[in-house]
mmCIF file of C-alpha atoms in Angstrom:
data_model
loop_
_atom_site.group_PDB
_atom_site.id
_atom_site.type_symbol
_atom_site.label_atom_id
_atom_site.label_comp_id
_atom_site.label_asym_id
_atom_site.label_seq_id
_atom_site.Cartn_x
_atom_site.Cartn_y
_atom_site.Cartn_z
ATOM 1 C CA ASN A 27 -44.091 9.285 -24.472
ATOM 2 C CA ALA A 28 -41.418 6.597 -24.930
ATOM 3 C CA GLY A 29 -39.409 8.399 -27.642
ATOM 4 C CA VAL A 30 -37.334 5.906 -29.637
ATOM 5 C CA THR A 31 -37.419 2.271 -28.582
ATOM 6 C CA GLN A 32 -35.062 -0.394 -29.917
ATOM 7 C CA THR A 33 -35.441 -4.120 -29.515
ATOM 8 C CA PRO A 34 -33.659 -6.297 -28.641
ATOM 9 C CA LYS A 35 -31.018 -4.689 -26.402
ATOM 10 C CA PHE A 36 -28.595 -7.592 -26.732
ATOM 11 C CA ARG A 37 -28.257 -10.481 -29.153
ATOM 12 C CA VAL A 38 -25.712 -13.143 -29.958
ATOM 13 C CA LEU A 39 -25.838 -14.764 -33.379
ATOM 14 C CA LYS A 40 -23.903 -17.459 -35.124
ATOM 15 C CA THR A 41 -22.393 -16.730 -38.521
ATOM 16 C CA GLY A 42 -25.020 -17.163 -41.207
ATOM 17 C CA GLN A 43 -28.039 -16.619 -38.956
ATOM 18 C CA SER A 44 -30.548 -13.907 -39.696
ATOM 19 C CA MET A 45 -32.265 -11.417 -37.446
ATOM 20 C CA THR A 46 -34.300 -8.225 -37.459
ATOM 21 C CA LEU A 47 -33.788 -5.207 -35.227
ATOM 22 C CA LEU A 48 -36.874 -3.144 -34.563
ATOM 23 C CA CYS A 49 -36.943 0.592 -34.040
ATOM 24 C CA ALA A 50 -40.167 2.283 -32.995
ATOM 25 C CA GLN A 51 -40.793 5.994 -32.412
ATOM 26 C CA ASP A 52 -43.919 7.668 -31.104
ATOM 27 C CA MET A 53 -43.059 11.262 -32.040
ATOM 28 C CA ASN A 54 -44.504 11.172 -35.568
ATOM 29 C CA HIS A 55 -41.039 11.824 -37.017
ATOM 30 C CA GLU A 56 -40.515 11.587 -40.756
ATOM 31 C CA TYR A 57 -36.823 10.758 -40.772
ATOM 32 C CA MET A 58 -35.409 7.582 -39.281
ATOM 33 C CA TYR A 59 -31.859 6.272 -39.319
ATOM 34 C CA TRP A 60 -29.845 3.180 -38.497
ATOM 35 C CA TYR A 61 -26.242 3.654 -37.376
ATOM 36 C CA ARG A 62 -23.550 1.294 -36.237
ATOM 37 C CA GLN A 63 -20.833 2.272 -33.793
ATOM 38 C CA ASP A 64 -17.505 0.513 -33.607
ATOM 39 C CA PRO A 65 -14.449 1.365 -31.466
ATOM 40 C CA GLY A 66 -12.344 4.015 -33.172
ATOM 41 C CA MET A 67 -14.824 4.365 -36.052
ATOM 42 C CA GLY A 68 -17.501 6.634 -34.690
ATOM 43 C CA LEU A 69 -21.123 6.388 -35.782
ATOM 44 C CA ARG A 70 -21.603 5.274 -39.379
ATOM 45 C CA LEU A 71 -24.892 5.472 -41.239
ATOM 46 C CA ILE A 72 -26.210 2.140 -42.545
ATOM 47 C CA HIS A 73 -29.583 3.073 -44.039
ATOM 48 C CA TYR A 74 -32.110 5.804 -43.553
ATOM 49 C CA SER A 75 -35.685 6.698 -44.413
ATOM 50 C CA VAL A 76 -37.253 10.060 -45.166
ATOM 51 C CA GLY A 77 -40.817 8.825 -44.798
ATOM 52 C CA GLU A 78 -43.150 5.862 -44.757
ATOM 53 C CA GLY A 79 -42.438 3.505 -47.633
ATOM 54 C CA THR A 80 -39.025 5.037 -48.433
ATOM 55 C CA THR A 81 -35.520 3.807 -47.693
ATOM 56 C CA ALA A 82 -32.056 4.829 -48.865
ATOM 57 C CA LYS A 83 -28.511 3.585 -48.480
ATOM 58 C CA GLY A 84 -26.102 5.226 -46.130
ATOM 59 C CA GLU A 85 -22.352 4.924 -45.765
ATOM 60 C CA VAL A 86 -22.126 1.188 -44.947
ATOM 61 C CA PRO A 87 -25.254 -0.565 -46.321
ATOM 62 C CA ASP A 88 -23.766 -3.880 -47.447
ATOM 63 C CA GLY A 89 -25.126 -6.919 -45.626
ATOM 64 C CA TYR A 90 -28.181 -5.046 -44.299
ATOM 65 C CA ASN A 91 -31.723 -4.462 -45.503
ATOM 66 C CA VAL A 92 -34.374 -2.142 -44.123
ATOM 67 C CA SER A 93 -38.089 -1.538 -44.358
ATOM 68 C CA ARG A 94 -40.369 1.316 -43.346
ATOM 69 C CA LEU A 95 -43.871 -0.060 -43.860
ATOM 70 C CA LYS A 96 -45.295 2.082 -41.071
ATOM 71 C CA LYS A 97 -44.189 5.604 -40.240
ATOM 72 C CA GLN A 98 -43.419 4.740 -36.643
ATOM 73 C CA ASN A 99 -41.303 1.650 -37.349
ATOM 74 C CA PHE A 100 -37.960 1.191 -39.073
ATOM 75 C CA LEU A 101 -36.644 -2.372 -39.299
ATOM 76 C CA LEU A 102 -33.046 -3.382 -39.878
ATOM 77 C CA GLY A 103 -32.431 -6.888 -41.179
ATOM 78 C CA LEU A 104 -29.331 -9.019 -41.338
ATOM 79 C CA GLU A 105 -29.946 -11.832 -43.816
ATOM 80 C CA SER A 106 -26.737 -13.777 -43.152
ATOM 81 C CA ALA A 107 -24.816 -12.423 -40.192
ATOM 82 C CA ALA A 108 -21.033 -12.135 -40.344
ATOM 83 C CA PRO A 109 -18.507 -11.487 -37.543
ATOM 84 C CA SER A 110 -17.793 -8.086 -39.154
ATOM 85 C CA GLN A 111 -21.332 -7.088 -38.184
ATOM 86 C CA THR A 112 -20.520 -7.340 -34.492
ATOM 87 C CA SER A 113 -21.243 -3.827 -33.323
ATOM 88 C CA VAL A 114 -23.525 -1.556 -31.349
ATOM 89 C CA TYR A 115 -26.502 -0.470 -33.434
ATOM 90 C CA PHE A 116 -28.374 2.763 -32.823
ATOM 91 C CA CYS A 117 -31.642 3.847 -34.303
ATOM 92 C CA ALA A 118 -32.526 7.544 -34.443
ATOM 93 C CA SER A 119 -35.346 9.760 -35.638
ATOM 94 C CA ARG A 120 -35.957 13.434 -36.277
ATOM 95 C CA ARG A 121 -38.570 15.761 -37.664
ATOM 96 C CA GLN A 122 -38.621 16.626 -41.363
ATOM 97 C CA VAL A 123 -37.986 20.318 -40.815
ATOM 98 C CA PHE A 124 -34.506 21.183 -42.030
ATOM 99 C CA GLY A 125 -32.189 23.015 -39.705
ATOM 100 C CA ASN A 126 -31.088 22.535 -36.181
ATOM 101 C CA GLU A 127 -33.385 19.638 -35.464
ATOM 102 C CA LYS A 128 -31.962 17.196 -32.990
ATOM 103 C CA LEU A 129 -31.742 13.465 -33.426
ATOM 104 C CA PHE A 130 -33.483 11.306 -30.884
ATOM 105 C CA PHE A 131 -31.626 8.047 -30.361
ATOM 106 C CA GLY A 132 -32.726 4.675 -29.095
ATOM 107 C CA SER A 133 -30.698 3.068 -26.321
ATOM 108 C CA GLY A 134 -28.826 0.775 -28.687
ATOM 109 C CA THR A 135 -28.525 -2.917 -29.522
ATOM 110 C CA GLN A 136 -25.340 -4.785 -28.714
ATOM 111 C CA LEU A 137 -24.945 -7.489 -31.391
ATOM 112 C CA SER A 138 -22.264 -10.151 -31.339
ATOM 113 C CA VAL A 139 -21.773 -12.506 -34.277
ATOM 114 C CA LEU A 140 -19.693 -15.560 -33.502
ATOM 115 C CA ARG B 28 -9.494 15.218 -45.709
ATOM 116 C CA LYS B 29 -12.048 13.329 -43.627
ATOM 117 C CA GLU B 30 -15.603 14.648 -43.676
ATOM 118 C CA VAL B 31 -15.594 15.430 -39.963
ATOM 119 C CA GLU B 32 -12.414 15.297 -37.950
ATOM 120 C CA GLN B 33 -12.009 15.791 -34.225
ATOM 121 C CA ASP B 34 -9.190 15.994 -31.729
ATOM 122 C CA PRO B 35 -8.381 12.340 -31.023
ATOM 123 C CA GLY B 36 -7.993 12.838 -27.280
ATOM 124 C CA PRO B 37 -8.330 11.483 -24.703
ATOM 125 C CA PHE B 38 -8.434 14.540 -22.504
ATOM 126 C CA ASN B 39 -7.795 14.155 -18.779
ATOM 127 C CA VAL B 40 -8.405 17.313 -16.776
ATOM 128 C CA PRO B 41 -8.899 18.185 -13.100
ATOM 129 C CA GLU B 42 -12.219 19.457 -11.810
ATOM 130 C CA GLY B 43 -12.613 23.149 -12.416
ATOM 131 C CA ALA B 44 -10.414 23.190 -15.503
ATOM 132 C CA THR B 45 -11.365 24.721 -18.828
ATOM 133 C CA VAL B 46 -11.153 22.382 -21.785
ATOM 134 C CA ALA B 47 -11.635 23.010 -25.501
ATOM 135 C CA PHE B 48 -12.469 20.566 -28.277
ATOM 136 C CA ASN B 49 -11.898 21.258 -31.935
ATOM 137 C CA CYS B 50 -13.547 19.867 -35.020
ATOM 138 C CA THR B 51 -13.008 20.473 -38.737
ATOM 139 C CA TYR B 52 -15.274 19.559 -41.635
ATOM 140 C CA SER B 53 -14.494 19.130 -45.312
ATOM 141 C CA ASN B 54 -17.731 20.144 -47.054
ATOM 142 C CA SER B 55 -17.868 23.910 -47.349
ATOM 143 C CA ALA B 56 -21.588 23.659 -48.174
ATOM 144 C CA SER B 57 -22.420 22.122 -44.793
ATOM 145 C CA GLN B 58 -25.375 23.842 -43.244
ATOM 146 C CA SER B 59 -25.907 22.704 -39.669
ATOM 147 C CA PHE B 60 -23.604 21.868 -36.814
ATOM 148 C CA PHE B 61 -24.014 20.189 -33.480
ATOM 149 C CA TRP B 62 -22.212 18.834 -30.453
ATOM 150 C CA TYR B 63 -23.530 15.586 -29.017
ATOM 151 C CA ARG B 64 -22.517 13.954 -25.761
ATOM 152 C CA GLN B 65 -22.264 10.193 -25.330
ATOM 153 C CA ASP B 66 -21.822 8.501 -21.975
ATOM 154 C CA CYS B 67 -20.185 5.081 -21.840
ATOM 155 C CA ARG B 68 -22.452 2.417 -23.346
ATOM 156 C CA LYS B 69 -25.284 4.913 -23.805
ATOM 157 C CA GLU B 70 -26.881 6.599 -26.774
ATOM 158 C CA PRO B 71 -25.675 10.019 -27.991
ATOM 159 C CA LYS B 72 -27.671 13.004 -26.787
ATOM 160 C CA LEU B 73 -27.712 16.518 -28.165
ATOM 161 C CA LEU B 74 -25.581 18.875 -26.100
ATOM 162 C CA MET B 75 -26.040 21.958 -28.227
ATOM 163 C CA SER B 76 -26.504 23.207 -31.743
ATOM 164 C CA VAL B 77 -23.825 25.515 -33.111
ATOM 165 C CA TYR B 78 -24.801 28.800 -34.712
ATOM 166 C CA SER B 79 -22.739 31.152 -36.862
ATOM 167 C CA SER B 80 -22.855 33.823 -34.180
ATOM 168 C CA GLY B 81 -21.644 31.393 -31.537
ATOM 169 C CA ASN B 82 -23.779 30.329 -28.634
ATOM 170 C CA GLU B 83 -23.488 29.674 -24.956
ATOM 171 C CA ASP B 84 -25.383 27.404 -22.600
ATOM 172 C CA GLY B 85 -24.209 27.745 -19.034
ATOM 173 C CA ARG B 86 -20.628 26.488 -18.845
ATOM 174 C CA PHE B 87 -20.626 25.409 -22.495
ATOM 175 C CA THR B 88 -19.748 27.664 -25.425
ATOM 176 C CA ALA B 89 -19.818 26.607 -29.070
ATOM 177 C CA GLN B 90 -18.228 28.508 -31.926
ATOM 178 C CA LEU B 91 -18.425 28.125 -35.696
ATOM 179 C CA ASN B 92 -15.930 29.508 -38.194
ATOM 180 C CA ARG B 93 -17.294 28.874 -41.681
ATOM 181 C CA ALA B 94 -14.277 30.367 -43.439
ATOM 182 C CA SER B 95 -11.947 27.913 -41.742
ATOM 183 C CA GLN B 96 -14.572 25.130 -41.615
ATOM 184 C CA TYR B 97 -13.966 24.767 -37.923
ATOM 185 C CA ILE B 98 -16.189 24.146 -34.906
ATOM 186 C CA SER B 99 -15.209 24.347 -31.273
ATOM 187 C CA LEU B 100 -16.674 23.495 -27.892
ATOM 188 C CA LEU B 101 -15.424 25.118 -24.701
ATOM 189 C CA ILE B 102 -16.291 23.725 -21.289
ATOM 190 C CA ARG B 103 -15.566 25.989 -18.334
ATOM 191 C CA ASP B 104 -15.331 24.951 -14.685
ATOM 192 C CA SER B 105 -15.505 21.286 -15.649
ATOM 193 C CA LYS B 106 -17.384 18.869 -13.388
ATOM 194 C CA LEU B 107 -16.938 15.157 -12.800
ATOM 195 C CA SER B 108 -20.281 14.687 -14.551
ATOM 196 C CA ASP B 109 -18.845 16.194 -17.748
ATOM 197 C CA SER B 110 -16.826 13.004 -18.267
ATOM 198 C CA ALA B 111 -18.088 11.579 -21.556
ATOM 199 C CA THR B 112 -17.297 11.354 -25.254
ATOM 200 C CA TYR B 113 -18.105 14.510 -27.218
ATOM 201 C CA LEU B 114 -19.196 14.059 -30.824
ATOM 202 C CA CYS B 115 -18.998 16.737 -33.481
ATOM 203 C CA VAL B 116 -21.830 16.406 -36.006
ATOM 204 C CA VAL B 117 -22.243 18.184 -39.335
ATOM 205 C CA GLY B 118 -25.408 18.275 -41.420
ATOM 206 C CA ASN B 119 -25.695 18.586 -45.205
ATOM 207 C CA SER B 120 -28.800 18.802 -47.322
ATOM 208 C CA GLY B 121 -29.066 17.344 -50.803
ATOM 209 C CA GLY B 122 -32.512 17.508 -52.328
ATOM 210 C CA SER B 123 -34.909 15.624 -50.083
ATOM 211 C CA ASN B 124 -32.062 14.013 -48.229
ATOM 212 C CA TYR B 125 -30.467 15.333 -45.121
ATOM 213 C CA LYS B 126 -27.229 13.709 -44.099
ATOM 214 C CA LEU B 127 -25.646 13.965 -40.678
ATOM 215 C CA THR B 128 -21.996 12.994 -40.408
ATOM 216 C CA PHE B 129 -20.476 12.212 -37.038
ATOM 217 C CA GLY B 130 -16.895 12.702 -35.967
ATOM 218 C CA LYS B 131 -15.229 9.838 -34.135
ATOM 219 C CA GLY B 132 -15.562 11.630 -30.836
ATOM 220 C CA THR B 133 -13.224 12.951 -28.181
ATOM 221 C CA LEU B 134 -13.140 11.278 -24.779
ATOM 222 C CA LEU B 135 -13.051 13.595 -21.781
ATOM 223 C CA THR B 136 -12.282 12.423 -18.261
ATOM 224 C CA VAL B 137 -12.606 14.949 -15.446
ATOM 225 C CA ASN B 138 -10.666 13.890 -12.372
ATOM 226 C CA PRO B 139 -11.329 14.870 -8.737
#
């Protein structure tokens, strides 16, 4: 049972390049999330999904797109990377049951945009 | 008022000390509350959920005051291994959506 797996762990992009971050979970969770974490800013929600085929905007969605074609995968895309997108990205998942259900996080992706 | 606000820290304490973290939230309709722990360059991990009646897990005690919209975490007999950033997290439900909002975190360093 791998939990939540993020790939890649590190990436350096040039401004204007595109890339996709992959998040995979093997716990059959309904909810999946993409966060970014910047110094002094805490974790901020980019996009999230409440089930296969659904996506919704979070707090800071601009410049990102997502897809949830399969329940176990949640992809985060950067169409044209900008230096402001340099950050650590975390994927997370949880069960659908409301209440004190914990988030399971991936180990993070360190992205630098030059 | 920010959605979730924590003590800015950092906190530097000696081993064996008792340390308390505070957190306030702005949405009075918030329904679930958590403390997460994040080690340097690692992912956040759930430390404990916070219940209205308060709850304790070993050296850790969490309290919730809904009237004051305030959450606390108390660490007794602190260990070197407690050094980490502690994140206050508040959950709100709106229809089919469930939003978790994270505080910026409070850095704790326990010194020998």
